[in-house]
Amino acid sequence: MHSSDANDAQRPSQASPSQASRSQDSLVASADSGGSHPKGNESLSPVDGGRWRPVSPDELLRKKPTNDDDRNAEVDRPKVTLQRRQELEQHLKSSPTDVKAFLELAGIYRSEQRPLEAKRLLTQAAQIFPDNETVKWELEEAILARSLQQLREVSDLVSRLKSADAERELDRSRSDWACRRIDVCRARLQRDPSLVHLHIALAEALYDAGIFEDAFERAGEVLDNDELSPTAHLLRGRCLLATGKDLQAMSELRAATMRRSVPSPARIRLIGAKLLCETAKRLGLDLTLKQYQQQLAKAENDSKKSDG
């Protein structure tokens, strides 16, 4: 325990320690940082048919064409895609062992925002080619894309209806999204343990599923990795906050926010400093609150510079 926190914790406080609620700040943990799929399309976002990773809100928005050539391309592309899709569908009826055709057709379904069709097709392909790593990977992508699509659809429904039934469906969709990520990350790590960045993606999914102890342990797998350890410490701190272990959480948050040997990214320091300030204020740790507020101000300034 930090010495000033320990001393300050003995002082009477108006705020009683309570189980912390989960922060609204999203954890910065991308399953796309490091590792690669043998034939992954790095240029596409997950919602456009690319390999899976946590997506940003900007990626969920369709950008309008910026010039006439782009507009013409947007008009012509559906016609070409439709023709090719029909050709592949007919081809697979007569040649059901053409793995390249399976993968191409699944990619078209994904580009058409039809991940359920891609999942169905790739499930069939996986039965025919059980040892094909690309088929396994793309099937997992389709499963994740379908779960994310359902979550987006239900979120939109809740924003319009605001009913208890819709809220329950949203909770179910969030749970499904977390569970699908857990399944995929575990499967990929089992096949290729070198994909160490997936430990963070898995820990984040476990956190979202409310499995805080497992998330804490999983994040601990990469504490010796300089690139991933700031996110790991931040996630471990949030897990401890979620289980009411506030003082232990502050130790992890300090490691994410205030370490000097390898400075954390500005975004990580910003989230960690906010949580430190909130926790210190709630526990009445006035002696260290000012120190954390200084760290928060510095992190906010650094974050603005990095965004600019």
PDB file of N, CA and C in Angstrom, residues 126-185:
ATOM      1  N   ALA A 126     -15.901 -25.349 -42.324  1.00  0.00           N
ATOM      2  CA  ALA A 126     -15.104 -25.905 -41.232  1.00  0.00           C
ATOM      3  C   ALA A 126     -15.335 -27.404 -41.074  1.00  0.00           C
ATOM      4  N   GLN A 127     -16.519 -27.864 -41.422  1.00  0.00           N
ATOM      5  CA  GLN A 127     -16.800 -29.298 -41.369  1.00  0.00           C
ATOM      6  C   GLN A 127     -16.064 -30.045 -42.481  1.00  0.00           C
ATOM      7  N   ILE A 128     -15.893 -29.369 -43.618  1.00  0.00           N
ATOM      8  CA  ILE A 128     -15.208 -29.991 -44.755  1.00  0.00           C
ATOM      9  C   ILE A 128     -13.695 -29.879 -44.611  1.00  0.00           C
ATOM     10  N   PHE A 129     -13.245 -28.739 -44.059  1.00  0.00           N
ATOM     11  CA  PHE A 129     -11.803 -28.477 -43.907  1.00  0.00           C
ATOM     12  C   PHE A 129     -11.484 -28.208 -42.435  1.00  0.00           C
ATOM     13  N   PRO A 130     -11.571 -29.224 -41.581  1.00  0.00           N
ATOM     14  CA  PRO A 130     -11.421 -29.004 -40.134  1.00  0.00           C
ATOM     15  C   PRO A 130     -10.041 -28.519 -39.709  1.00  0.00           C
ATOM     16  N   ASP A 131      -9.025 -28.719 -40.537  1.00  0.00           N
ATOM     17  CA  ASP A 131      -7.667 -28.322 -40.163  1.00  0.00           C
ATOM     18  C   ASP A 131      -7.204 -27.044 -40.854  1.00  0.00           C
ATOM     19  N   ASN A 132      -8.084 -26.398 -41.578  1.00  0.00           N
ATOM     20  CA  ASN A 132      -7.705 -25.187 -42.302  1.00  0.00           C
ATOM     21  C   ASN A 132      -7.751 -23.992 -41.344  1.00  0.00           C
ATOM     22  N   GLU A 133      -6.588 -23.409 -41.068  1.00  0.00           N
ATOM     23  CA  GLU A 133      -6.502 -22.319 -40.101  1.00  0.00           C
ATOM     24  C   GLU A 133      -7.228 -21.064 -40.574  1.00  0.00           C
ATOM     25  N   THR A 134      -7.184 -20.802 -41.867  1.00  0.00           N
ATOM     26  CA  THR A 134      -7.857 -19.610 -42.383  1.00  0.00           C
ATOM     27  C   THR A 134      -9.370 -19.729 -42.224  1.00  0.00           C
ATOM     28  N   VAL A 135      -9.903 -20.911 -42.471  1.00  0.00           N
ATOM     29  CA  VAL A 135     -11.338 -21.129 -42.297  1.00  0.00           C
ATOM     30  C   VAL A 135     -11.717 -20.940 -40.828  1.00  0.00           C
ATOM     31  N   LYS A 136     -10.905 -21.485 -39.922  1.00  0.00           N
ATOM     32  CA  LYS A 136     -11.184 -21.317 -38.490  1.00  0.00           C
ATOM     33  C   LYS A 136     -11.222 -19.840 -38.121  1.00  0.00           C
ATOM     34  N   TRP A 137     -10.201 -19.114 -38.596  1.00  0.00           N
ATOM     35  CA  TRP A 137     -10.095 -17.696 -38.254  1.00  0.00           C
ATOM     36  C   TRP A 137     -11.295 -16.912 -38.790  1.00  0.00           C
ATOM     37  N   GLU A 138     -11.638 -17.145 -40.052  1.00  0.00           N
ATOM     38  CA  GLU A 138     -12.733 -16.392 -40.659  1.00  0.00           C
ATOM     39  C   GLU A 138     -14.083 -16.756 -40.047  1.00  0.00           C
ATOM     40  N   LEU A 139     -14.242 -18.001 -39.619  1.00  0.00           N
ATOM     41  CA  LEU A 139     -15.471 -18.379 -38.923  1.00  0.00           C
ATOM     42  C   LEU A 139     -15.581 -17.615 -37.610  1.00  0.00           C
ATOM     43  N   GLU A 140     -14.477 -17.508 -36.896  1.00  0.00           N
ATOM     44  CA  GLU A 140     -14.483 -16.729 -35.652  1.00  0.00           C
ATOM     45  C   GLU A 140     -14.807 -15.265 -35.927  1.00  0.00           C
ATOM     46  N   GLU A 141     -14.256 -14.738 -37.031  1.00  0.00           N
ATOM     47  CA  GLU A 141     -14.558 -13.356 -37.399  1.00  0.00           C
ATOM     48  C   GLU A 141     -16.054 -13.175 -37.651  1.00  0.00           C
ATOM     49  N   ALA A 142     -16.651 -14.129 -38.335  1.00  0.00           N
ATOM     50  CA  ALA A 142     -18.076 -14.037 -38.649  1.00  0.00           C
ATOM     51  C   ALA A 142     -18.925 -14.130 -37.383  1.00  0.00           C
ATOM     52  N   ILE A 143     -18.521 -14.996 -36.464  1.00  0.00           N
ATOM     53  CA  ILE A 143     -19.244 -15.123 -35.195  1.00  0.00           C
ATOM     54  C   ILE A 143     -19.200 -13.808 -34.426  1.00  0.00           C
ATOM     55  N   LEU A 144     -18.021 -13.202 -34.369  1.00  0.00           N
ATOM     56  CA  LEU A 144     -17.878 -11.924 -33.674  1.00  0.00           C
ATOM     57  C   LEU A 144     -18.665 -10.820 -34.375  1.00  0.00           C
ATOM     58  N   ALA A 145     -18.597 -10.815 -35.698  1.00  0.00           N
ATOM     59  CA  ALA A 145     -19.302  -9.777 -36.455  1.00  0.00           C
ATOM     60  C   ALA A 145     -20.808  -9.878 -36.250  1.00  0.00           C
ATOM     61  N   ARG A 146     -21.332 -11.085 -36.199  1.00  0.00           N
ATOM     62  CA  ARG A 146     -22.766 -11.263 -35.979  1.00  0.00           C
ATOM     63  C   ARG A 146     -23.163 -10.790 -34.584  1.00  0.00           C
ATOM     64  N   SER A 147     -22.357 -11.126 -33.587  1.00  0.00           N
ATOM     65  CA  SER A 147     -22.662 -10.699 -32.225  1.00  0.00           C
ATOM     66  C   SER A 147     -22.620  -9.179 -32.111  1.00  0.00           C
ATOM     67  N   LEU A 148     -21.617  -8.561 -32.735  1.00  0.00           N
ATOM     68  CA  LEU A 148     -21.513  -7.101 -32.714  1.00  0.00           C
ATOM     69  C   LEU A 148     -22.685  -6.466 -33.451  1.00  0.00           C
ATOM     70  N   GLN A 149     -23.094  -7.064 -34.555  1.00  0.00           N
ATOM     71  CA  GLN A 149     -24.237  -6.550 -35.303  1.00  0.00           C
ATOM     72  C   GLN A 149     -25.506  -6.577 -34.451  1.00  0.00           C
ATOM     73  N   GLN A 150     -25.716  -7.680 -33.737  1.00  0.00           N
ATOM     74  CA  GLN A 150     -26.887  -7.778 -32.870  1.00  0.00           C
ATOM     75  C   GLN A 150     -26.851  -6.724 -31.774  1.00  0.00           C
ATOM     76  N   LEU A 151     -25.671  -6.510 -31.199  1.00  0.00           N
ATOM     77  CA  LEU A 151     -25.543  -5.506 -30.146  1.00  0.00           C
ATOM     78  C   LEU A 151     -25.883  -4.121 -30.676  1.00  0.00           C
ATOM     79  N   ARG A 152     -25.411  -3.798 -31.854  1.00  0.00           N
ATOM     80  CA  ARG A 152     -25.702  -2.489 -32.441  1.00  0.00           C
ATOM     81  C   ARG A 152     -27.189  -2.343 -32.738  1.00  0.00           C
ATOM     82  N   GLU A 153     -27.805  -3.402 -33.257  1.00  0.00           N
ATOM     83  CA  GLU A 153     -29.232  -3.344 -33.577  1.00  0.00           C
ATOM     84  C   GLU A 153     -30.070  -3.141 -32.318  1.00  0.00           C
ATOM     85  N   VAL A 154     -29.734  -3.874 -31.265  1.00  0.00           N
ATOM     86  CA  VAL A 154     -30.495  -3.758 -30.020  1.00  0.00           C
ATOM     87  C   VAL A 154     -30.251  -2.401 -29.367  1.00  0.00           C
ATOM     88  N   SER A 155     -29.021  -1.900 -29.436  1.00  0.00           N
ATOM     89  CA  SER A 155     -28.726  -0.575 -28.881  1.00  0.00           C
ATOM     90  C   SER A 155     -29.566   0.493 -29.568  1.00  0.00           C
ATOM     91  N   ASP A 156     -29.702   0.370 -30.880  1.00  0.00           N
ATOM     92  CA  ASP A 156     -30.534   1.315 -31.628  1.00  0.00           C
ATOM     93  C   ASP A 156     -31.995   1.184 -31.215  1.00  0.00           C
ATOM     94  N   LEU A 157     -32.438  -0.057 -30.994  1.00  0.00           N
ATOM     95  CA  LEU A 157     -33.822  -0.290 -30.577  1.00  0.00           C
ATOM     96  C   LEU A 157     -34.092   0.340 -29.216  1.00  0.00           C
ATOM     97  N   VAL A 158     -33.152   0.179 -28.298  1.00  0.00           N
ATOM     98  CA  VAL A 158     -33.318   0.745 -26.958  1.00  0.00           C
ATOM     99  C   VAL A 158     -33.385   2.265 -27.012  1.00  0.00           C
ATOM    100  N   SER A 159     -32.570   2.874 -27.872  1.00  0.00           N
ATOM    101  CA  SER A 159     -32.576   4.338 -27.970  1.00  0.00           C
ATOM    102  C   SER A 159     -33.910   4.868 -28.479  1.00  0.00           C
ATOM    103  N   ARG A 160     -34.641   4.025 -29.225  1.00  0.00           N
ATOM    104  CA  ARG A 160     -35.930   4.462 -29.763  1.00  0.00           C
ATOM    105  C   ARG A 160     -37.106   4.084 -28.871  1.00  0.00           C
ATOM    106  N   LEU A 161     -37.050   2.902 -28.260  1.00  0.00           N
ATOM    107  CA  LEU A 161     -38.198   2.412 -27.495  1.00  0.00           C
ATOM    108  C   LEU A 161     -38.115   2.730 -26.010  1.00  0.00           C
ATOM    109  N   LYS A 162     -36.920   2.593 -25.455  1.00  0.00           N
ATOM    110  CA  LYS A 162     -36.707   2.844 -24.022  1.00  0.00           C
ATOM    111  C   LYS A 162     -37.700   2.059 -23.159  1.00  0.00           C
ATOM    112  N   SER A 163     -37.797   0.762 -23.427  1.00  0.00           N
ATOM    113  CA  SER A 163     -38.689  -0.103 -22.660  1.00  0.00           C
ATOM    114  C   SER A 163     -37.878  -1.088 -21.833  1.00  0.00           C
ATOM    115  N   ALA A 164     -38.527  -1.673 -20.825  1.00  0.00           N
ATOM    116  CA  ALA A 164     -37.849  -2.645 -19.967  1.00  0.00           C
ATOM    117  C   ALA A 164     -37.443  -3.883 -20.759  1.00  0.00           C
ATOM    118  N   ASP A 165     -38.311  -4.312 -21.675  1.00  0.00           N
ATOM    119  CA  ASP A 165     -37.990  -5.487 -22.494  1.00  0.00           C
ATOM    120  C   ASP A 165     -36.767  -5.225 -23.368  1.00  0.00           C
ATOM    121  N   ALA A 166     -36.707  -4.027 -23.932  1.00  0.00           N
ATOM    122  CA  ALA A 166     -35.567  -3.684 -24.778  1.00  0.00           C
ATOM    123  C   ALA A 166     -34.281  -3.622 -23.959  1.00  0.00           C
ATOM    124  N   GLU A 167     -34.363  -3.114 -22.746  1.00  0.00           N
ATOM    125  CA  GLU A 167     -33.187  -3.047 -21.873  1.00  0.00           C
ATOM    126  C   GLU A 167     -32.690  -4.445 -21.528  1.00  0.00           C
ATOM    127  N   ARG A 168     -33.624  -5.367 -21.285  1.00  0.00           N
ATOM    128  CA  ARG A 168     -33.227  -6.746 -20.990  1.00  0.00           C
ATOM    129  C   ARG A 168     -32.552  -7.382 -22.203  1.00  0.00           C
ATOM    130  N   GLU A 169     -33.068  -7.085 -23.380  1.00  0.00           N
ATOM    131  CA  GLU A 169     -32.457  -7.620 -24.591  1.00  0.00           C
ATOM    132  C   GLU A 169     -31.066  -7.023 -24.806  1.00  0.00           C
ATOM    133  N   LEU A 170     -30.902  -5.765 -24.427  1.00  0.00           N
ATOM    134  CA  LEU A 170     -29.593  -5.129 -24.536  1.00  0.00           C
ATOM    135  C   LEU A 170     -28.594  -5.799 -23.594  1.00  0.00           C
ATOM    136  N   ASP A 171     -29.027  -6.102 -22.382  1.00  0.00           N
ATOM    137  CA  ASP A 171     -28.152  -6.810 -21.442  1.00  0.00           C
ATOM    138  C   ASP A 171     -27.751  -8.171 -22.003  1.00  0.00           C
ATOM    139  N   ARG A 172     -28.717  -8.855 -22.617  1.00  0.00           N
ATOM    140  CA  ARG A 172     -28.414 -10.160 -23.200  1.00  0.00           C
ATOM    141  C   ARG A 172     -27.411 -10.024 -24.342  1.00  0.00           C
ATOM    142  N   SER A 173     -27.582  -9.006 -25.173  1.00  0.00           N
ATOM    143  CA  SER A 173     -26.676  -8.802 -26.304  1.00  0.00           C
ATOM    144  C   SER A 173     -25.275  -8.436 -25.833  1.00  0.00           C
ATOM    145  N   ARG A 174     -25.187  -7.627 -24.791  1.00  0.00           N
ATOM    146  CA  ARG A 174     -23.877  -7.282 -24.240  1.00  0.00           C
ATOM    147  C   ARG A 174     -23.179  -8.519 -23.687  1.00  0.00           C
ATOM    148  N   SER A 175     -23.960  -9.365 -23.015  1.00  0.00           N
ATOM    149  CA  SER A 175     -23.395 -10.593 -22.473  1.00  0.00           C
ATOM    150  C   SER A 175     -22.914 -11.509 -23.593  1.00  0.00           C
ATOM    151  N   ASP A 176     -23.702 -11.605 -24.653  1.00  0.00           N
ATOM    152  CA  ASP A 176     -23.313 -12.445 -25.783  1.00  0.00           C
ATOM    153  C   ASP A 176     -22.037 -11.924 -26.435  1.00  0.00           C
ATOM    154  N   TRP A 177     -21.926 -10.617 -26.588  1.00  0.00           N
ATOM    155  CA  TRP A 177     -20.733 -10.007 -27.192  1.00  0.00           C
ATOM    156  C   TRP A 177     -19.498 -10.317 -26.357  1.00  0.00           C
ATOM    157  N   ALA A 178     -19.636 -10.227 -25.042  1.00  0.00           N
ATOM    158  CA  ALA A 178     -18.502 -10.551 -24.170  1.00  0.00           C
ATOM    159  C   ALA A 178     -18.146 -12.034 -24.262  1.00  0.00           C
ATOM    160  N   CYS A 179     -19.159 -12.891 -24.246  1.00  0.00           N
ATOM    161  CA  CYS A 179     -18.905 -14.340 -24.280  1.00  0.00           C
ATOM    162  C   CYS A 179     -18.270 -14.779 -25.593  1.00  0.00           C
ATOM    163  N   ARG A 180     -18.719 -14.194 -26.699  1.00  0.00           N
ATOM    164  CA  ARG A 180     -18.130 -14.560 -27.987  1.00  0.00           C
ATOM    165  C   ARG A 180     -16.657 -14.150 -28.043  1.00  0.00           C
ATOM    166  N   ARG A 181     -16.336 -12.974 -27.513  1.00  0.00           N
ATOM    167  CA  ARG A 181     -14.939 -12.542 -27.485  1.00  0.00           C
ATOM    168  C   ARG A 181     -14.103 -13.467 -26.606  1.00  0.00           C
ATOM    169  N   ILE A 182     -14.669 -13.878 -25.476  1.00  0.00           N
ATOM    170  CA  ILE A 182     -13.958 -14.801 -24.590  1.00  0.00           C
ATOM    171  C   ILE A 182     -13.646 -16.099 -25.325  1.00  0.00           C
ATOM    172  N   ASP A 183     -14.645 -16.652 -25.991  1.00  0.00           N
ATOM    173  CA  ASP A 183     -14.460 -17.919 -26.706  1.00  0.00           C
ATOM    174  C   ASP A 183     -13.381 -17.805 -27.778  1.00  0.00           C
ATOM    175  N   VAL A 184     -13.449 -16.729 -28.561  1.00  0.00           N
ATOM    176  CA  VAL A 184     -12.512 -16.570 -29.672  1.00  0.00           C
ATOM    177  C   VAL A 184     -11.094 -16.333 -29.166  1.00  0.00           C
ATOM    178  N   CYS A 185     -10.943 -15.471 -28.180  1.00  0.00           N
ATOM    179  CA  CYS A 185      -9.600 -15.193 -27.659  1.00  0.00           C
ATOM    180  C   CYS A 185      -8.970 -16.445 -27.065  1.00  0.00           C
TER     181      CYS A 185
END
